[in-house]
């Protein structure tokens, strides 16, 4: 199968190799991680070498594609079923992972080359969805706006253009003068590390703020809108996103600031009735107890920042009830209802 090489993306495949911009190395080092088999791609998703709902969806699709090429002829389906289970076990919350893995699995039952086509189609669709989200979302952004975002929902997280950041980057490219307030997003600091890196690359004026600074900024009128991405949107519109999103949404409502969720169709889950039905990933306590960064000399270091005798609890996502969400920015336009695409 011939596909155009897409090396500008967060994740892409060439033949049976899958390539990732290594998000664990950013912003200090730009490195590409290459995966030759589905198990390595599972490792990539699990360890967050690639992360963000759309990018892990594309990665999961490519993982099933790899499995279909690896599967021995005499136990093709058995191998494929085992691979699907392994891929689905990597991370539980983002719906895109399950949707993509299932789509490619169904094509893999026909043939590996059908799986390959489908996996590339999913990556292309995700990229295109980000572009369209950018076009619709930028219309909501006015000259002079201060925009708050949480976590990272930029090009790294959604294959190419991003979800939450696509409208922001588009508005900036249209000449609107905006300032983005970037929540650092503890514990893994996706905002301070990845969103800030992407905004700098795109030339968008931005400042990183501590996770607990948004209230003051909202009260002082610095923030005109909030846009975040999503990992899973239940049928009633309740939305799972990175831990800390809920409190920003509640604050935004209190201060009368519009709160938007930007997401591709693959994040909407019609089989999940409400936010209570969303499985929230709990991650290693060390993500809270330690912090990783770069010393002045250039060495990457991990240091403990918490009391040595204490333990931590680390839920990776929270759920924002739909009553706090002004609207969804989707590839089809700005929608309040229906929530299921
Ligand atoms: O744990 P992560 O980094 O994979 O979390 C996902 C996210 O980046 C956010 O929740 C994001 O806002 C939605 S994914 C585009």
Tab-separated table of C-alpha atoms and ligand atoms in Angstrom:
chain	number	residue	atom	x	y	z
A	1	UNK	CA	0.000	0.000	0.000
A	2	UNK	CA	1.271	3.459	-0.935
A	3	UNK	CA	0.702	6.285	1.521
A	4	UNK	CA	2.078	9.789	1.609
A	5	UNK	CA	4.730	10.160	4.294
A	6	UNK	CA	3.506	12.482	7.031
A	7	UNK	CA	6.543	13.281	9.113
A	8	UNK	CA	5.101	16.554	10.359
A	9	UNK	CA	2.653	14.565	12.484
A	10	UNK	CA	2.817	13.395	16.103
A	11	UNK	CA	2.379	9.821	14.896
A	12	UNK	CA	2.655	8.245	11.462
A	13	UNK	CA	3.490	4.923	9.863
A	14	UNK	CA	5.683	3.808	7.000
A	15	UNK	CA	5.113	0.217	6.015
A	16	UNK	CA	4.945	-1.624	9.357
A	17	UNK	CA	7.011	0.809	11.333
A	18	UNK	CA	5.240	3.409	13.465
A	19	UNK	CA	6.943	6.700	14.273
A	20	UNK	CA	6.262	8.966	17.234
A	21	UNK	CA	7.421	12.397	18.244
A	22	UNK	CA	8.683	11.357	21.676
A	23	UNK	CA	6.594	13.441	24.066
A	24	UNK	CA	8.542	12.249	27.103
A	25	UNK	CA	11.621	14.047	25.750
A	26	UNK	CA	9.909	17.351	24.898
A	27	UNK	CA	10.393	20.273	25.301
A	28	UNK	CA	14.096	19.701	25.876
A	29	UNK	CA	14.824	17.328	23.030
A	30	UNK	CA	13.082	16.603	19.725
A	31	UNK	CA	13.375	12.900	19.130
A	32	UNK	CA	11.529	10.336	17.040
A	33	UNK	CA	10.727	6.975	18.608
A	34	UNK	CA	10.330	4.082	16.174
A	35	UNK	CA	8.173	1.062	16.925
A	36	UNK	CA	8.580	-2.104	14.865
A	37	UNK	CA	5.888	-4.224	16.478
A	38	UNK	CA	2.564	-3.942	18.233
A	39	UNK	CA	3.963	-4.666	21.684
A	40	UNK	CA	6.372	-1.751	21.394
A	41	UNK	CA	3.487	0.462	20.293
A	42	UNK	CA	1.600	-0.649	23.435
A	43	UNK	CA	4.653	0.397	25.450
A	44	UNK	CA	4.620	3.781	23.658
A	45	UNK	CA	0.996	4.389	24.671
A	46	UNK	CA	1.454	3.148	28.226
A	47	UNK	CA	4.555	5.205	28.937
A	48	UNK	CA	3.131	8.299	27.213
A	49	UNK	CA	5.808	8.542	24.535
A	50	UNK	CA	2.683	9.390	22.609
A	51	UNK	CA	-0.295	10.797	24.477
A	52	UNK	CA	-3.457	12.792	23.960
A	53	UNK	CA	-6.714	11.168	22.911
A	54	UNK	CA	-6.356	11.525	19.113
A	55	UNK	CA	-2.718	10.489	18.982
A	56	UNK	CA	-3.228	7.419	21.155
A	57	UNK	CA	-6.219	6.560	18.957
A	58	UNK	CA	-4.015	6.702	15.846
A	59	UNK	CA	-1.306	4.744	17.681
A	60	UNK	CA	-3.799	2.053	18.717
A	61	UNK	CA	-4.997	1.733	15.116
A	62	UNK	CA	-1.432	1.327	13.895
A	63	UNK	CA	-0.754	-1.199	16.681
A	64	UNK	CA	-3.577	-3.428	15.414
A	65	UNK	CA	-2.199	-3.008	11.890
A	66	UNK	CA	1.245	-4.155	13.106
A	67	UNK	CA	-0.325	-7.114	14.908
A	68	UNK	CA	-2.100	-8.181	11.719
A	69	UNK	CA	1.236	-8.317	9.890
A	70	UNK	CA	2.929	-10.118	12.793
A	71	UNK	CA	0.214	-12.738	13.240
A	72	UNK	CA	1.190	-16.267	12.135
A	73	UNK	CA	-1.125	-17.596	9.417
A	74	UNK	CA	-2.148	-20.705	11.379
A	75	UNK	CA	-3.351	-18.748	14.401
A	76	UNK	CA	-4.165	-15.412	12.840
A	77	UNK	CA	-7.381	-14.666	14.714
A	78	UNK	CA	-6.091	-15.941	18.046
A	79	UNK	CA	-3.031	-13.673	17.779
A	80	UNK	CA	-5.158	-10.718	16.709
A	81	UNK	CA	-7.593	-11.125	19.616
A	82	UNK	CA	-4.726	-11.262	22.087
A	83	UNK	CA	-3.184	-8.150	20.503
A	84	UNK	CA	-6.492	-6.269	20.699
A	85	UNK	CA	-6.721	-7.084	24.416
A	86	UNK	CA	-3.136	-5.901	24.991
A	87	UNK	CA	-3.764	-2.669	23.112
A	88	UNK	CA	-7.016	-1.961	24.943
A	89	UNK	CA	-5.273	-2.536	28.270
A	90	UNK	CA	-2.733	0.240	27.728
A	91	UNK	CA	-4.845	3.193	28.912
A	92	UNK	CA	-8.525	3.163	29.924
A	93	UNK	CA	-9.997	6.647	29.653
A	94	UNK	CA	-9.647	8.054	26.120
A	95	UNK	CA	-12.400	6.717	23.902
A	96	UNK	CA	-10.373	7.213	20.708
A	97	UNK	CA	-8.057	4.334	21.612
A	98	UNK	CA	-10.918	1.806	21.794
A	99	UNK	CA	-12.750	3.169	18.758
A	100	UNK	CA	-9.632	3.066	16.564
A	101	UNK	CA	-8.452	-0.352	17.763
A	102	UNK	CA	-11.903	-1.843	17.089
A	103	UNK	CA	-12.181	-0.295	13.623
A	104	UNK	CA	-8.808	-1.619	12.514
A	105	UNK	CA	-9.426	-5.002	14.164
A	106	UNK	CA	-12.588	-5.471	12.104
A	107	UNK	CA	-10.668	-4.750	8.882
A	108	UNK	CA	-7.782	-6.963	10.036
A	109	UNK	CA	-10.230	-9.879	10.099
A	110	UNK	CA	-10.457	-9.393	6.315
A	111	UNK	CA	-6.713	-8.930	5.685
A	112	UNK	CA	-3.609	-7.111	6.943
A	113	UNK	CA	-3.690	-4.755	3.965
A	114	UNK	CA	-7.291	-3.760	4.807
A	115	UNK	CA	-6.120	-3.104	8.378
A	116	UNK	CA	-3.301	-0.957	7.060
A	117	UNK	CA	-5.680	1.157	4.965
A	118	UNK	CA	-8.023	1.650	7.896
A	119	UNK	CA	-5.244	2.626	10.300
A	120	UNK	CA	-3.986	5.304	7.919
A	121	UNK	CA	-7.568	6.464	7.361
A	122	UNK	CA	-8.053	6.972	11.102
A	123	UNK	CA	-4.863	9.027	11.409
A	124	UNK	CA	-5.907	11.127	8.398
A	125	UNK	CA	-9.433	11.624	9.757
A	126	UNK	CA	-8.068	12.705	13.141
A	127	UNK	CA	-5.745	15.208	11.497
A	128	UNK	CA	-8.565	16.564	9.303
A	129	UNK	CA	-10.919	16.787	12.309
A	130	UNK	CA	-8.396	19.031	14.071
A	131	UNK	CA	-8.217	21.313	11.037
A	132	UNK	CA	-11.990	21.696	10.946
A	133	UNK	CA	-12.204	22.235	14.720
A	134	UNK	CA	-9.707	25.046	14.189
A	135	UNK	CA	-11.828	26.640	11.478
A	136	UNK	CA	-15.046	26.582	13.520
A	137	UNK	CA	-13.428	27.384	16.836
A	138	UNK	CA	-11.409	30.382	15.665
A	139	UNK	CA	-14.681	32.206	14.940
A	140	UNK	CA	-15.384	32.212	18.684
A	141	UNK	CA	-12.131	34.000	19.433
A	142	UNK	CA	-12.133	37.794	19.352
A	143	UNK	CA	-9.232	40.181	19.029
A	144	UNK	CA	-7.748	40.869	22.461
A	145	UNK	CA	-8.983	37.657	24.085
A	146	UNK	CA	-7.240	35.969	26.992
A	147	UNK	CA	-7.771	32.205	26.609
A	148	UNK	CA	-7.206	29.622	29.304
A	149	UNK	CA	-6.323	26.050	28.372
A	150	UNK	CA	-5.572	23.007	30.492
A	151	UNK	CA	-3.258	20.096	29.718
A	152	UNK	CA	-2.194	19.574	26.122
A	153	UNK	CA	-4.661	19.272	23.291
A	154	UNK	CA	-2.435	20.588	20.542
A	155	UNK	CA	-0.834	19.040	17.441
A	156	UNK	CA	1.046	16.514	19.589
A	157	UNK	CA	-2.156	15.207	21.161
A	158	UNK	CA	-4.389	14.995	18.075
A	159	UNK	CA	-2.014	13.800	15.331
A	160	UNK	CA	-1.573	17.115	13.509
A	161	UNK	CA	-3.564	20.306	14.207
A	162	UNK	CA	-4.853	19.618	17.704
A	163	UNK	CA	-8.280	20.101	19.227
A	164	UNK	CA	-8.223	22.865	21.881
A	165	UNK	CA	-5.177	24.531	20.343
A	166	UNK	CA	-6.336	24.366	16.724
A	167	UNK	CA	-8.763	27.335	17.092
A	168	UNK	CA	-6.176	29.278	19.082
A	169	UNK	CA	-3.393	28.825	16.501
A	170	UNK	CA	-5.839	29.602	13.666
A	171	UNK	CA	-7.050	32.789	15.379
A	172	UNK	CA	-3.432	33.877	15.880
A	173	UNK	CA	-2.640	33.161	12.212
A	174	UNK	CA	-5.651	35.273	11.242
A	175	UNK	CA	-3.991	38.201	12.989
A	176	UNK	CA	-6.035	38.284	16.197
A	177	UNK	CA	-4.066	39.478	19.185
A	178	UNK	CA	-4.545	36.873	21.863
A	179	UNK	CA	-2.808	35.678	25.009
A	180	UNK	CA	-3.012	32.042	26.032
A	181	UNK	CA	-2.843	31.224	29.729
A	182	UNK	CA	-1.381	27.726	29.939
A	183	UNK	CA	-2.109	25.711	33.077
A	184	UNK	CA	1.079	23.878	34.027
A	185	UNK	CA	-1.073	20.734	34.514
A	186	UNK	CA	0.441	18.818	37.367
A	187	UNK	CA	1.473	16.128	37.853
A	188	UNK	CA	3.015	15.506	34.405
A	189	UNK	CA	3.091	19.147	33.357
A	190	UNK	CA	1.717	18.625	29.860
A	191	UNK	CA	0.788	22.326	29.788
A	192	UNK	CA	4.149	23.716	30.898
A	193	UNK	CA	6.102	21.282	28.752
A	194	UNK	CA	4.066	20.464	25.644
A	195	UNK	CA	1.407	23.154	25.171
A	196	UNK	CA	3.940	25.906	25.840
A	197	UNK	CA	6.380	24.298	23.373
A	198	UNK	CA	3.708	24.089	20.683
A	199	UNK	CA	2.540	27.661	21.230
A	200	UNK	CA	6.094	28.951	21.078
A	201	UNK	CA	6.628	27.061	17.828
A	202	UNK	CA	3.440	28.575	16.404
A	203	UNK	CA	4.444	32.052	17.607
A	204	UNK	CA	1.357	32.427	19.812
A	205	UNK	CA	1.800	34.771	22.814
A	206	UNK	CA	1.366	32.742	25.979
A	207	UNK	CA	2.268	32.491	29.645
A	208	UNK	CA	2.396	29.414	31.844
A	209	UNK	CA	0.442	29.726	35.077
A	210	UNK	CA	0.392	27.576	38.179
A	211	UNK	CA	-2.580	25.233	38.250
A	212	UNK	CA	-4.170	27.175	41.077
A	213	UNK	CA	-3.854	30.643	39.473
A	214	UNK	CA	-6.887	30.540	37.177
A	215	UNK	CA	-9.386	31.751	39.806
A	216	UNK	CA	-7.603	35.033	40.355
A	217	UNK	CA	-7.120	35.587	36.628
A	218	UNK	CA	-10.792	34.969	35.961
A	219	UNK	CA	-11.855	37.280	38.783
A	220	UNK	CA	-9.566	40.033	37.461
A	221	UNK	CA	-11.060	39.765	33.941
A	222	UNK	CA	-7.969	38.387	32.209
A	223	UNK	CA	-9.706	35.340	30.814
A	224	UNK	CA	-12.434	35.658	28.179
A	225	UNK	CA	-12.862	31.997	27.371
A	226	UNK	CA	-11.641	28.540	28.319
A	227	UNK	CA	-10.972	25.828	25.723
A	228	UNK	CA	-9.845	22.329	26.619
A	229	UNK	CA	-9.757	19.010	24.823
A	230	UNK	CA	-11.519	15.831	25.934
A	231	UNK	CA	-10.699	12.193	26.422
A	232	UNK	CA	-14.231	10.807	26.463
A	233	UNK	CA	-17.595	12.529	26.110
A	234	UNK	CA	-20.549	10.588	27.492
A	235	UNK	CA	-23.894	10.454	25.697
A	236	UNK	CA	-25.310	13.125	28.019
A	237	UNK	CA	-22.352	15.453	27.354
A	238	UNK	CA	-20.440	14.911	30.619
A	239	UNK	CA	-16.779	15.110	29.650
A	240	UNK	CA	-13.656	13.404	30.929
A	241	UNK	CA	-10.490	15.423	30.517
A	242	UNK	CA	-7.178	15.854	32.313
A	243	UNK	CA	-7.408	16.142	36.086
A	244	UNK	CA	-8.012	19.772	37.020
A	245	UNK	CA	-10.412	20.525	34.171
A	246	UNK	CA	-13.494	20.260	36.387
A	247	UNK	CA	-12.398	22.993	38.762
A	248	UNK	CA	-11.662	25.356	35.839
A	249	UNK	CA	-15.149	24.708	34.463
A	250	UNK	CA	-16.808	25.407	37.816
A	251	UNK	CA	-14.807	28.623	38.187
A	252	UNK	CA	-15.674	29.697	34.640
A	253	UNK	CA	-19.390	29.299	35.356
A	254	UNK	CA	-19.055	31.312	38.554
A	255	UNK	CA	-17.393	34.168	36.669
A	256	UNK	CA	-19.661	33.955	33.585
A	257	UNK	CA	-16.843	32.887	31.250
A	258	UNK	CA	-17.656	30.548	28.330
A	259	UNK	CA	-16.145	27.082	28.714
A	260	UNK	CA	-15.663	25.087	25.492
A	261	UNK	CA	-14.631	21.497	24.866
A	262	UNK	CA	-12.972	20.857	21.490
A	263	UNK	CA	-13.036	17.259	20.274
A	264	UNK	CA	-13.184	15.040	17.191
A	265	UNK	CA	-16.145	12.691	16.674
A	266	UNK	CA	-14.084	9.726	17.868
A	267	UNK	CA	-14.114	11.123	21.428
A	268	UNK	CA	-17.945	11.062	21.684
A	269	UNK	CA	-19.107	7.790	23.200
A	270	UNK	CA	-22.769	6.996	22.648
A	271	UNK	CA	-22.430	3.776	24.633
A	272	UNK	CA	-21.416	5.598	27.774
A	273	UNK	CA	-24.570	7.125	29.279
A	274	UNK	CA	-23.064	9.626	31.752
A	275	UNK	CA	-19.802	10.797	33.252
A	276	UNK	CA	-20.288	8.333	36.115
A	277	UNK	CA	-19.735	5.508	33.639
A	278	UNK	CA	-16.297	6.740	32.550
A	279	UNK	CA	-13.332	4.694	33.737
A	280	UNK	CA	-10.808	7.071	35.302
A	281	UNK	CA	-7.183	6.034	34.962
A	282	UNK	CA	-5.191	6.040	38.189
A	283	UNK	CA	-1.486	6.451	37.577
A	284	UNK	CA	1.699	5.848	39.555
A	285	UNK	CA	1.996	7.877	42.759
A	286	UNK	CA	5.560	8.805	41.807
A	287	UNK	CA	4.184	11.207	39.177
A	288	UNK	CA	2.971	13.328	42.117
A	289	UNK	CA	5.856	12.695	44.509
A	290	UNK	CA	8.626	13.453	41.992
A	291	UNK	CA	9.171	16.041	39.304
A	292	UNK	CA	11.289	15.771	36.193
A	293	UNK	CA	13.125	18.603	34.514
A	294	UNK	CA	16.377	19.776	33.064
A	295	UNK	CA	19.294	21.134	35.038
A	296	UNK	CA	21.069	24.248	33.804
A	297	UNK	CA	23.919	22.037	32.684
A	298	UNK	CA	21.573	20.138	30.391
A	299	UNK	CA	21.051	16.881	32.274
A	300	UNK	CA	17.515	15.597	32.751
A	301	UNK	CA	16.848	15.018	36.439
A	302	UNK	CA	14.032	13.614	38.509
A	303	UNK	CA	13.743	14.902	42.069
A	304	UNK	CA	11.453	14.110	44.946
A	305	UNK	CA	9.383	17.147	45.917
A	306	UNK	CA	7.172	15.559	48.560
A	307	UNK	CA	7.682	14.574	52.159
A	308	UNK	CA	9.719	11.327	52.031
A	309	UNK	CA	7.335	9.450	54.328
A	310	UNK	CA	4.127	10.313	52.453
A	311	UNK	CA	2.259	8.511	49.709
A	312	UNK	CA	0.241	10.062	46.893
A	313	UNK	CA	-3.013	9.390	45.049
A	314	UNK	CA	-2.981	10.157	41.333
A	315	UNK	CA	-6.228	10.076	39.335
A	316	UNK	CA	-5.280	11.205	35.814
A	317	UNK	CA	-8.650	12.559	34.662
A	318	UNK	CA	-11.787	14.162	36.034
A	319	UNK	CA	-15.294	14.548	34.676
A	320	UNK	CA	-16.927	17.891	33.987
A	321	UNK	CA	-20.729	17.673	34.166
A	322	UNK	CA	-22.363	19.003	31.016
A	323	UNK	CA	-24.015	21.897	32.881
A	324	UNK	CA	-20.625	23.599	33.048
A	325	UNK	CA	-19.924	23.257	29.313
A	326	UNK	CA	-21.014	26.147	27.094
A	327	UNK	CA	-20.666	24.117	23.881
A	328	UNK	CA	-18.547	21.567	22.016
A	329	UNK	CA	-16.291	22.638	19.157
A	330	UNK	CA	-16.503	19.723	16.715
A	331	UNK	CA	-15.426	19.111	13.109
A	332	UNK	CA	-19.068	19.771	12.123
A	333	UNK	CA	-19.435	23.026	14.012
A	334	UNK	CA	-20.222	24.410	17.444
A	335	UNK	CA	-22.732	22.133	19.147
A	336	UNK	CA	-24.625	22.168	22.371
A	337	UNK	CA	-26.805	19.171	21.520
A	338	UNK	CA	-26.969	16.387	20.512
A	339	UNK	CA	-23.767	15.369	22.246
A	340	UNK	CA	-23.449	12.077	20.451
A	341	UNK	CA	-21.940	12.531	16.992
B	1	LIG	O1	-2.822	11.736	30.022
B	1	LIG	P1	-2.761	12.427	28.697
B	1	LIG	O2	-1.650	13.410	28.594
B	1	LIG	O3	-2.845	11.483	27.530
B	1	LIG	O4	-4.093	13.244	28.763
B	1	LIG	C1	-4.859	13.530	27.703
B	1	LIG	C2	-4.841	14.952	27.486
B	1	LIG	O5	-3.908	15.449	26.901
B	1	LIG	C3	-5.876	15.801	27.944
B	1	LIG	O6	-6.778	15.303	28.804
B	1	LIG	C4	-6.407	16.564	26.769
B	1	LIG	O7	-6.915	17.745	27.188
B	1	LIG	C5	-7.374	15.792	25.939
B	1	LIG	S1	-6.616	14.827	24.744
B	1	LIG	C6	-6.530	15.865	23.383
